[in-house]
mmCIF file of C-alpha atoms in Angstrom:
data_model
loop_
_atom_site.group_PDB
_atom_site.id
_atom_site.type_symbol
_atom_site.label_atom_id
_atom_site.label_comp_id
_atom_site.label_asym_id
_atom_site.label_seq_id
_atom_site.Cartn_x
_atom_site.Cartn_y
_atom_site.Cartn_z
ATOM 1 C CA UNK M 885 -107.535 -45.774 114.747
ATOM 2 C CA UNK M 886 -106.232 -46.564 111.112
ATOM 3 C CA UNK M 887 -107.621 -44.792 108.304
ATOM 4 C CA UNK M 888 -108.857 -47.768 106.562
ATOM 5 C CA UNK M 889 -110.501 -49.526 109.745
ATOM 6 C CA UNK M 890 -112.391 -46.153 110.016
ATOM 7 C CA UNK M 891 -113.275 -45.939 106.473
ATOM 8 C CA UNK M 892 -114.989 -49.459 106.169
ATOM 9 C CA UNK M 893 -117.076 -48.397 109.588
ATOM 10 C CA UNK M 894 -118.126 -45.144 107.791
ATOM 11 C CA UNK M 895 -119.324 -47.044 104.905
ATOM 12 C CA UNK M 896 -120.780 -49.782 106.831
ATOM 13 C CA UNK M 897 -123.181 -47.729 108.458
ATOM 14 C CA UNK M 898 -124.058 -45.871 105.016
ATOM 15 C CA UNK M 899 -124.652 -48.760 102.969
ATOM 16 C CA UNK M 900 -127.136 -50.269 105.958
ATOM 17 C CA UNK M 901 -128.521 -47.114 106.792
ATOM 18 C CA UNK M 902 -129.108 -46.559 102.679
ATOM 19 C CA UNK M 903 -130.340 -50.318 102.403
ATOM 20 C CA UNK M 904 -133.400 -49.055 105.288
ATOM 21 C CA UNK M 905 -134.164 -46.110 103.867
ATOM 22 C CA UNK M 906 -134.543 -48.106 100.113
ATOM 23 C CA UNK M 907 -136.737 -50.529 101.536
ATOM 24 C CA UNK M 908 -139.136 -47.519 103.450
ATOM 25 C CA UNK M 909 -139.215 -45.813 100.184
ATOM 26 C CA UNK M 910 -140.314 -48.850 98.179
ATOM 27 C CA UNK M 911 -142.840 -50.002 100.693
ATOM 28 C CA UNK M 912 -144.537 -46.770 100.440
ATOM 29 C CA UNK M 913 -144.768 -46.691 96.906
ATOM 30 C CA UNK M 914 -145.945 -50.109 96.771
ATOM 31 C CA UNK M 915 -148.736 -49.450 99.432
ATOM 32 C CA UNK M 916 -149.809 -46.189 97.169
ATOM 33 C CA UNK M 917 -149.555 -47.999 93.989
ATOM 34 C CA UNK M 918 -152.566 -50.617 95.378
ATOM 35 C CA UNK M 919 -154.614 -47.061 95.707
ATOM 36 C CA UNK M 920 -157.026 -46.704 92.644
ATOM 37 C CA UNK M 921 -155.370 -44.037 90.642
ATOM 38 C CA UNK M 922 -154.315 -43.702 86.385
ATOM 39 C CA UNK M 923 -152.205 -45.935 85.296
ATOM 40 C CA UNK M 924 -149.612 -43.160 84.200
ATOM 41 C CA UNK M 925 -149.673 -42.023 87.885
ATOM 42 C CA UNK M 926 -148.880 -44.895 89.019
ATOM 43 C CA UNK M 927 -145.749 -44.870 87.101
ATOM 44 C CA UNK M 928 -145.319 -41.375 87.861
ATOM 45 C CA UNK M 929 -144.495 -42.847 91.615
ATOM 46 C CA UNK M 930 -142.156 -45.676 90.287
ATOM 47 C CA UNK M 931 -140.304 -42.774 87.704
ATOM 48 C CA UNK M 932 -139.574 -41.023 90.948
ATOM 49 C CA UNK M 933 -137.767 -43.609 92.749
ATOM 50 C CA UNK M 934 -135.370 -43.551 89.651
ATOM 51 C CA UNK M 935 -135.136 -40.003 89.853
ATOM 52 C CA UNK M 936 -134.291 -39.721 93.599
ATOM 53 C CA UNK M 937 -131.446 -41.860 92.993
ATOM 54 C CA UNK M 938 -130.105 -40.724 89.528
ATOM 55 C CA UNK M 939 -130.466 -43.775 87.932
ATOM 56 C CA UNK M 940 -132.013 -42.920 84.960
ATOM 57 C CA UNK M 941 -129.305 -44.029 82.341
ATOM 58 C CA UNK M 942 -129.108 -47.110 84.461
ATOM 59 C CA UNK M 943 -132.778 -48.224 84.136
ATOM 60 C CA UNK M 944 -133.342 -47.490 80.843
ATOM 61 C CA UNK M 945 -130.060 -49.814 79.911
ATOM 62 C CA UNK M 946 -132.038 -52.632 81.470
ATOM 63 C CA UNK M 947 -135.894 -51.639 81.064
ATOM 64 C CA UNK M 948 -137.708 -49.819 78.375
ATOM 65 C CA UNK M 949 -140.560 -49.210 80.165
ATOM 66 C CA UNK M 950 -141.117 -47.723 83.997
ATOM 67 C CA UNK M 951 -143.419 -49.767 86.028
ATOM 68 C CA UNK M 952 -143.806 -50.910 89.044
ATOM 69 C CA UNK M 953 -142.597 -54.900 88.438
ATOM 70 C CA UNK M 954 -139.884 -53.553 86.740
ATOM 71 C CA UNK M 955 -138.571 -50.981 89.084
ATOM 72 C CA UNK M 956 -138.854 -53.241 92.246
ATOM 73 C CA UNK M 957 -136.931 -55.910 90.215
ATOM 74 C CA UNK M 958 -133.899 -53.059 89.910
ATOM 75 C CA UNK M 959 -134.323 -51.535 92.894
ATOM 76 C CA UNK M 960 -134.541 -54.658 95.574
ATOM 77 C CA UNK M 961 -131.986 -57.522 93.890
ATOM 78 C CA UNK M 962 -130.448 -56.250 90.807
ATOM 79 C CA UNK M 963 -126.599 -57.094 91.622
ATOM 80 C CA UNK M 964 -125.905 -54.991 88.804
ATOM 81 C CA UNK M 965 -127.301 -51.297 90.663
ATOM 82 C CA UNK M 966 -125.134 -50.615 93.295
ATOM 83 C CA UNK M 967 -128.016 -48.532 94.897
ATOM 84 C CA UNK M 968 -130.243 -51.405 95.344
ATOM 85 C CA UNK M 969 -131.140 -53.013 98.325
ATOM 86 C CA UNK M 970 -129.295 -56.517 97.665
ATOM 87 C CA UNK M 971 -126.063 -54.020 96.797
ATOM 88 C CA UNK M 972 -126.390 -52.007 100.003
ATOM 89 C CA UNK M 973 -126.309 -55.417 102.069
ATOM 90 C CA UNK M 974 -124.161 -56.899 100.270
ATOM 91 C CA UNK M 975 -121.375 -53.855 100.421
ATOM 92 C CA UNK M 976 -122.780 -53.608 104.626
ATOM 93 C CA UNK M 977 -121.413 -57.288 104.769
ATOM 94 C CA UNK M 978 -118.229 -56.597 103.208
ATOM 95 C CA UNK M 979 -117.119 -53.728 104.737
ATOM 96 C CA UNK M 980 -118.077 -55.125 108.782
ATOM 97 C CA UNK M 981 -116.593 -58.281 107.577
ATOM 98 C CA UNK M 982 -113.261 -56.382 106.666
ATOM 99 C CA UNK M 983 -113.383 -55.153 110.049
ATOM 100 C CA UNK M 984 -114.197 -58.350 111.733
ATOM 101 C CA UNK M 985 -111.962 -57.546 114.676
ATOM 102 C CA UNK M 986 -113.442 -54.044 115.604
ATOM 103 C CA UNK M 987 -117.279 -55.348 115.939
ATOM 104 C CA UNK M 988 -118.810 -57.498 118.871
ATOM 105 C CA UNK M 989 -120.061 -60.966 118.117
ATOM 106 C CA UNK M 990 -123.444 -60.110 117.752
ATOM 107 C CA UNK M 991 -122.797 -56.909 115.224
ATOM 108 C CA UNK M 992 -120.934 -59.302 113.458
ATOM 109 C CA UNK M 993 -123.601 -61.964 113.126
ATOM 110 C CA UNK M 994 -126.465 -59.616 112.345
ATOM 111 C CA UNK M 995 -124.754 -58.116 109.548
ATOM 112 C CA UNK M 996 -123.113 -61.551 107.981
ATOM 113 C CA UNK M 997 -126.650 -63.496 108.778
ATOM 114 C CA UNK M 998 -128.486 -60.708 107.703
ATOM 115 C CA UNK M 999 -126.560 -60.661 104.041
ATOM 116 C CA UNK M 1000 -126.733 -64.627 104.136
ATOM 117 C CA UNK M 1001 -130.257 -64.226 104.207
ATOM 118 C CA UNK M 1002 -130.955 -61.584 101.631
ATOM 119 C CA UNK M 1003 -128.599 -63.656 98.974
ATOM 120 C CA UNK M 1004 -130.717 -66.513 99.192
ATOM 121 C CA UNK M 1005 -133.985 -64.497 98.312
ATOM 122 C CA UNK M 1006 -134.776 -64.244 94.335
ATOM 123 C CA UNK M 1007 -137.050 -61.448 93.411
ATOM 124 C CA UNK M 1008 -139.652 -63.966 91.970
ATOM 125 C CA UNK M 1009 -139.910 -65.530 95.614
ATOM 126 C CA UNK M 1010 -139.903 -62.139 97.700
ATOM 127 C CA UNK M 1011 -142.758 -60.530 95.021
ATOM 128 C CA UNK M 1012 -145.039 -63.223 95.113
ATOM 129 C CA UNK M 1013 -144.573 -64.274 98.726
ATOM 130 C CA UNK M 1014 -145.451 -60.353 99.265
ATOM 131 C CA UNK M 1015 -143.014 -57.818 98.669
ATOM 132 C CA UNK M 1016 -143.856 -55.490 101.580
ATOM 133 C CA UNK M 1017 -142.554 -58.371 104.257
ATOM 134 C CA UNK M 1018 -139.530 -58.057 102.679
ATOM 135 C CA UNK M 1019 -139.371 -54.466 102.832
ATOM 136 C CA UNK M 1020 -140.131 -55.050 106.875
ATOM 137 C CA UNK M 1021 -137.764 -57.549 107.306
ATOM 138 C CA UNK M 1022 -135.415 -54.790 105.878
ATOM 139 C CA UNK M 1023 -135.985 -52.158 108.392
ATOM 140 C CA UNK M 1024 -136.512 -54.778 111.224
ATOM 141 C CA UNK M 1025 -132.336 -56.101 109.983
ATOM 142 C CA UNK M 1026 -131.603 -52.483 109.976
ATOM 143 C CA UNK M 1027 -133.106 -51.990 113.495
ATOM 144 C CA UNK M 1028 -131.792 -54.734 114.590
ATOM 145 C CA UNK M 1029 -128.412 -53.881 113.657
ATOM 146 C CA UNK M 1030 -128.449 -50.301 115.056
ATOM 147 C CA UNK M 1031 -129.315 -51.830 118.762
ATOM 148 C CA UNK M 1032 -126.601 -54.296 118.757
ATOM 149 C CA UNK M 1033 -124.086 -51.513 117.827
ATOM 150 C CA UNK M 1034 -125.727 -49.249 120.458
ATOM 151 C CA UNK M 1035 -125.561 -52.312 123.071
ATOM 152 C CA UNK M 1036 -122.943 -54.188 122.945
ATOM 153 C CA UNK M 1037 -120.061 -52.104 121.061
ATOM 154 C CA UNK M 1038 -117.398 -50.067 123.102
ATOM 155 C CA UNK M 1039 -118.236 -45.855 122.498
ATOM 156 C CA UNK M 1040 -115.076 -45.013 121.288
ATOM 157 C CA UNK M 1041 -113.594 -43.796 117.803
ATOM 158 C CA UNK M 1042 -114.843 -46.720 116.381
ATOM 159 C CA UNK M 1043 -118.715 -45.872 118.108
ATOM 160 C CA UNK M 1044 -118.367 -42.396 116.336
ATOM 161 C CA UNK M 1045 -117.794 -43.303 112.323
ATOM 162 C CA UNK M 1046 -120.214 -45.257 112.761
ATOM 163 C CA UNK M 1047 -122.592 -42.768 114.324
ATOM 164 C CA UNK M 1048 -121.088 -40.314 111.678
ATOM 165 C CA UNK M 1049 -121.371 -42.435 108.542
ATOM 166 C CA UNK M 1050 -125.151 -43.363 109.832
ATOM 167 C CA UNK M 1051 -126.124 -39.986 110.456
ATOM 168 C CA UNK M 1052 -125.002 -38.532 107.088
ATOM 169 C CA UNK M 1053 -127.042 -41.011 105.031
ATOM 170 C CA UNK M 1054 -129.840 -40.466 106.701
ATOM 171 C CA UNK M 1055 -129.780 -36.453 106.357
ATOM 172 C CA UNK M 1056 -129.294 -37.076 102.692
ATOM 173 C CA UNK M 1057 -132.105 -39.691 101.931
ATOM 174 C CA UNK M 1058 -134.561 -37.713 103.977
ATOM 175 C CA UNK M 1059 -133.450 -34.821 101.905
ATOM 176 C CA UNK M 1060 -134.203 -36.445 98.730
ATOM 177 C CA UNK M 1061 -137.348 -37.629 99.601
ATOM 178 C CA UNK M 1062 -138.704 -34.109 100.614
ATOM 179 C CA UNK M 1063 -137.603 -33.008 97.360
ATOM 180 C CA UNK M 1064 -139.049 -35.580 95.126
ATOM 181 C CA UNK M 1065 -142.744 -34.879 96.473
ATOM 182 C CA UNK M 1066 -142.688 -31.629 95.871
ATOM 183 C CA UNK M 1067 -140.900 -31.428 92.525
ATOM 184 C CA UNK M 1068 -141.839 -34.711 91.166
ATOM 185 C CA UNK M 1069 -144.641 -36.488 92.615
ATOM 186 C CA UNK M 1070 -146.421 -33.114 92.754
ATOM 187 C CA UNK M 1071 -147.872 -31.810 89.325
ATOM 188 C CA UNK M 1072 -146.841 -28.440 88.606
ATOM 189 C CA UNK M 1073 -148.923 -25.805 89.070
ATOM 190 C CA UNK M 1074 -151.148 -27.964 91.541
ATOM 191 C CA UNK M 1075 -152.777 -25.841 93.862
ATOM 192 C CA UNK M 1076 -155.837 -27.905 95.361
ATOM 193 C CA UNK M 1077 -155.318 -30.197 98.125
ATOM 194 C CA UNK M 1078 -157.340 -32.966 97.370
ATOM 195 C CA UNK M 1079 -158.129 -36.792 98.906
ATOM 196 C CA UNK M 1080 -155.196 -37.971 96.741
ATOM 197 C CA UNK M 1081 -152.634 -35.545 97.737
ATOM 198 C CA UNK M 1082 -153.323 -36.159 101.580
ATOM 199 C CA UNK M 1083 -152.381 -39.823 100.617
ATOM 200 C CA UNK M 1084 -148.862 -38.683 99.176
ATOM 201 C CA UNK M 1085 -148.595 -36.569 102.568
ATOM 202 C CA UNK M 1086 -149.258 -39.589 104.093
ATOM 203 C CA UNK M 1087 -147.189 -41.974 102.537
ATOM 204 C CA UNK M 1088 -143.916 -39.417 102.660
ATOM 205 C CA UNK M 1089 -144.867 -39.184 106.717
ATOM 206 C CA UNK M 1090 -145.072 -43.026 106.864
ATOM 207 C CA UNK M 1091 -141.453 -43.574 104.598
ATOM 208 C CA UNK M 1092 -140.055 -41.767 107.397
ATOM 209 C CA UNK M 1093 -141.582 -43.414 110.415
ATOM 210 C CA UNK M 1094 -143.496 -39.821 111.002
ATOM 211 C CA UNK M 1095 -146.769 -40.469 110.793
ATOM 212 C CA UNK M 1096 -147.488 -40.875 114.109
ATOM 213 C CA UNK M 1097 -145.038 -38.005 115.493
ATOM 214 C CA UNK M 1098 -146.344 -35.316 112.978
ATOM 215 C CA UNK M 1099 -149.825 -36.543 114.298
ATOM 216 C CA UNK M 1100 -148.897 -36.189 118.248
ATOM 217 C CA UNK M 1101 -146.489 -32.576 117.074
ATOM 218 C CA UNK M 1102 -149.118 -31.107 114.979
ATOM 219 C CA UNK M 1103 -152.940 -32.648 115.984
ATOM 220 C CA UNK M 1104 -154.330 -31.343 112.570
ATOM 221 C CA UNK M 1105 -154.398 -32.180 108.909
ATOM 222 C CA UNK M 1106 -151.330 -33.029 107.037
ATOM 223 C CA UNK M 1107 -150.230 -29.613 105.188
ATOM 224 C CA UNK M 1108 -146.807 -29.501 103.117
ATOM 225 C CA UNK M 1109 -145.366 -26.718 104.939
ATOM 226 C CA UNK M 1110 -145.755 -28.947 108.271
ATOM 227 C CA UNK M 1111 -144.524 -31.895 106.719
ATOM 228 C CA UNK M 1112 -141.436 -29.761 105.442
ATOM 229 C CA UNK M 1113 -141.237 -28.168 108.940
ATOM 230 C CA UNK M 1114 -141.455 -31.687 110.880
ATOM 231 C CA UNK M 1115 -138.797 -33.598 108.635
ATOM 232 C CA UNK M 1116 -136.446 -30.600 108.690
ATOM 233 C CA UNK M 1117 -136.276 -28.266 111.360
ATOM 234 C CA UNK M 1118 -137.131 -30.221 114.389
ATOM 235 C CA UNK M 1119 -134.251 -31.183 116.400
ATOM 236 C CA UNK M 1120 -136.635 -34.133 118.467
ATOM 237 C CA UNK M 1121 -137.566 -35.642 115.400
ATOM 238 C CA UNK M 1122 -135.297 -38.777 114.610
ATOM 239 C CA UNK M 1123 -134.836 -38.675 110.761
ATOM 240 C CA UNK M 1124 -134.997 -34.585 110.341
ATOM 241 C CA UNK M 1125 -132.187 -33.024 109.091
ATOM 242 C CA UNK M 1126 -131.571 -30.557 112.428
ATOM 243 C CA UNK M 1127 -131.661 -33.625 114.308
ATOM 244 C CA UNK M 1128 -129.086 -35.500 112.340
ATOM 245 C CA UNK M 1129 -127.248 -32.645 112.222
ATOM 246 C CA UNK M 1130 -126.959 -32.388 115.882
ATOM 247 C CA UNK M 1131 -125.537 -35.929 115.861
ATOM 248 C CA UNK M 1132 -123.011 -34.999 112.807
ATOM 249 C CA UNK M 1133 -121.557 -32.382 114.689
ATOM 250 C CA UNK M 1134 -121.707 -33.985 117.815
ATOM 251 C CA UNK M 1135 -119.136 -36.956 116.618
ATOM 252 C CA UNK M 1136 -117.233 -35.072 114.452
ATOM 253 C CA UNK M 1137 -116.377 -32.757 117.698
ATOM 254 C CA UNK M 1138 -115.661 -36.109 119.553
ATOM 255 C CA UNK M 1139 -113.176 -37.554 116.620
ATOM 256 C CA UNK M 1140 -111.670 -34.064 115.578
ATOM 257 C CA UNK M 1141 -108.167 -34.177 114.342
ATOM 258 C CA UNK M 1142 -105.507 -31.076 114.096
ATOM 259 C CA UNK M 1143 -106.668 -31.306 109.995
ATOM 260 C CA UNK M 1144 -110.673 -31.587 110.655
ATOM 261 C CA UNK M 1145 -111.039 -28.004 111.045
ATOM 262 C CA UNK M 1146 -112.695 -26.576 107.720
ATOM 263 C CA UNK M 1147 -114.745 -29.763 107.598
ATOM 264 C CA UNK M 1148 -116.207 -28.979 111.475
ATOM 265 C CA UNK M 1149 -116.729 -25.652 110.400
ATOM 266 C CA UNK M 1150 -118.777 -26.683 107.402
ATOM 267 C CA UNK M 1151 -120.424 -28.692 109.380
ATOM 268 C CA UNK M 1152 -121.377 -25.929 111.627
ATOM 269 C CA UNK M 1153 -122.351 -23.547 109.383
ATOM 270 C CA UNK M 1154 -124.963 -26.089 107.925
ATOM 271 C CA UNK M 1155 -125.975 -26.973 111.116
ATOM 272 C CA UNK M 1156 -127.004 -23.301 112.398
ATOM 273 C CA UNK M 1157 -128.898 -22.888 109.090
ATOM 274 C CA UNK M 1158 -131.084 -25.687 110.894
ATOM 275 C CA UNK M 1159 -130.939 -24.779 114.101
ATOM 276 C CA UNK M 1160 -131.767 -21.016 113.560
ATOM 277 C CA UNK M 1161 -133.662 -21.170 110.250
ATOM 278 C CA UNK M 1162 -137.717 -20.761 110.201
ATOM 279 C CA UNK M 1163 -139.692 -22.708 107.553
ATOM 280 C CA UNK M 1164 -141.480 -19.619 106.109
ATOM 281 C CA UNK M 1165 -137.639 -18.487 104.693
ATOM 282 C CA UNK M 1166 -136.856 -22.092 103.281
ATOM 283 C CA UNK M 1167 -139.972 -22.324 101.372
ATOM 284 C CA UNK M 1168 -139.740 -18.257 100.592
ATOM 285 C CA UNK M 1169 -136.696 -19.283 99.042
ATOM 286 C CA UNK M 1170 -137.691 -22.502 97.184
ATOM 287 C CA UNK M 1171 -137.645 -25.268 98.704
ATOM 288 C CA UNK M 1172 -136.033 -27.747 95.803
ATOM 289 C CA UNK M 1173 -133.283 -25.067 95.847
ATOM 290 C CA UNK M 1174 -132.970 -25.184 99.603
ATOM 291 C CA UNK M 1175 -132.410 -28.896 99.521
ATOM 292 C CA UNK M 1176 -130.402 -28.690 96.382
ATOM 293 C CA UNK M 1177 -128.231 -26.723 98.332
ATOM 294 C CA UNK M 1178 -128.014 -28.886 101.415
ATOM 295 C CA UNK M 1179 -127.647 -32.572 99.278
ATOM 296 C CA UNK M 1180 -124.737 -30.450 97.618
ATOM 297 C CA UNK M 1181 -123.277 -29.498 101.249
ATOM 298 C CA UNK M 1182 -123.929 -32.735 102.962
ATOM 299 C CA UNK M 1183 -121.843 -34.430 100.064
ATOM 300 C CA UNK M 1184 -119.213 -32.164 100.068
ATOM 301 C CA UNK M 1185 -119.265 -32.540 103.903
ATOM 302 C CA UNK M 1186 -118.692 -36.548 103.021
ATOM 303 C CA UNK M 1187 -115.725 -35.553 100.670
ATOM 304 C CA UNK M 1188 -114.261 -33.256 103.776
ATOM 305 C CA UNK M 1189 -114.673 -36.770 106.196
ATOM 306 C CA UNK M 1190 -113.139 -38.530 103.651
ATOM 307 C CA UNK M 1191 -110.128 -36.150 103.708
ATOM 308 C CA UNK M 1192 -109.372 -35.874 107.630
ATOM 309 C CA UNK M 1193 -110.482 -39.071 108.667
ATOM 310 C CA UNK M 1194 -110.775 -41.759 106.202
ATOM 311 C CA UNK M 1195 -109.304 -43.352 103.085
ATOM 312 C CA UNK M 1196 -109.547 -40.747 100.030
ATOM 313 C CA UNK M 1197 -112.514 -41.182 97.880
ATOM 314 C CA UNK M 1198 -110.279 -41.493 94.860
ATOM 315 C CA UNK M 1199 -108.096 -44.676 96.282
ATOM 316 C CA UNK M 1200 -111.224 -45.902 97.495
ATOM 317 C CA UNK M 1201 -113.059 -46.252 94.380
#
């Protein structure tokens, strides 16, 4: 397979994947923000959203003030962000269309009606029609997507970029969004677990379709160290980061190349962390600095990709 053609499957999958993941985040924050709570924690929960993405610099070009209007406006159809959801799409469309030739009819038409869709939508229409159906029309795209791929599309090289490129973005949002609750959302020095704080629990379990698995895994109340457990170290658990792991090192063993070596090993290294590691050492060490550590790895693991498989990040930008 050519560099290129593997390159804009890779991305293809991130930018959809990353488009999901936007719209879970959102909803969640959206659904909290209608709980009565203090104005300045309300923004608190938009501020964050910012924050897990590094846009900062970005918003405040465009906004002076953090609030929820304002942050959905950036975050869902600002052409401008290349993190927000009408971006993700847009780049998702791009890059299958580049590839037209590689995809089966119905990927194809998912992802092109799918962005033909999404264009048409103005923020003032999707906000006051309600913004949380367009957050599940989002996921449902996103879903929708992923089962065409999975049943209709050949399992070969092309299968496995995809798999990889899906799998990656994934490990890295859920990463970020573990680290945001405790370090941002999360008052320092907060040690009492109240009504409001089970909500947050809540909401991070729900962003991450876990609710319902920590739930059936755990039968008891929602506790940070078995949220951070769940959404980490179990391999059965569809957006952890052992689980996508597992995939990542599954594909990359399936599409190694005589130069992929350092980049498999990398990938194994992070992998047994996962596999082998118990919760009580990741939060004995710190958690934000555990996950520091990983988002830092799983890029540099992108970067490695890049280099074996795909085109270079620099002629790509």
């Amino acid at each position: 397979m050519l560099s290129r053609t593997a390159d804009h499957l890779f991305w293809m999958a991130r930018y959809m994947e990353r488009a999901e993941n936007l719209a879970r985040l959102l909803d969640v924050t959206w659904q909290m923000s209608l709980v009565p709570q203090s104005e300045e924690a309300a923004n608190q929960s938009w501020n964050a959203i910012i924050a897990l993405n590094s846009l900062e610099d970005a918003y405040a070009a465009k906004y002076s003030a953090v609030n929820g209007e304002n942050v959905l406006r950036f975050m869902v159809s600002d052409p401008d962000n290349f993190s927000s959801i009408h971006s993700c799409l847009r780049m998702a469309r791009e890059n299958a269309h580049a590839v037209r030739g590689t995809l089966t009819t119905e990927m194809w038409e998912t992802l092109n009606s799918t962005w033909l869709e999404a264009r048409g939508k103005p923020f003032e229409a999707l906000f006051n029609a309600g913004i949380g159906d367009y957050f599940e029309w989002v996921k449902m795209r996103s879903s929708l997507t992923r089962g065409t791929t999975l049943g209709t599309l050949l399992q070969d090289e092309a299968y496995q970029f995809i798999r990889l490129g899906t799998l990656l973005e994934r490990a890295d949002n859920t990463a970020r969004i573990l680290d945001v609750k405790y370090h941002v959302l999360r008052p320092q020095g907060e040690e009492e677990e109240g009504a409001t704080d089970f909500y947050q629990w809540a909401a991070l379990l729900r962003s991450v379709s876990a609710f319902e698995v920590y739930r059936k895994v755990y039968r008891d109340v929602i506790t940070p160290e078995r949220v951070a457990e769940l959404l980490i170290l179990r391999s059965d658990m569809p957006r952890s980061l052992h689980f996508c792991l597992n995939g990542v090192i599954k594909n990359l063993e399936l599409i190694a190349n005589s130069h992929s070596g350092e980049t498999q090993r990398q990938a194994g290294l992070l992998h047994a962390q996962l596999h082998y590691g118990r919760i009580e050492d990741i939060l004995a060490q710190g958690l934000h600095e555990w996950l520091t550590d990983f988002m830092d790895r799983i890029y540099l693991l992108g970067n490695g990709i890049s280099k074996d498989f795909l085109v270079p990040m620099s002629e790509a930008a």
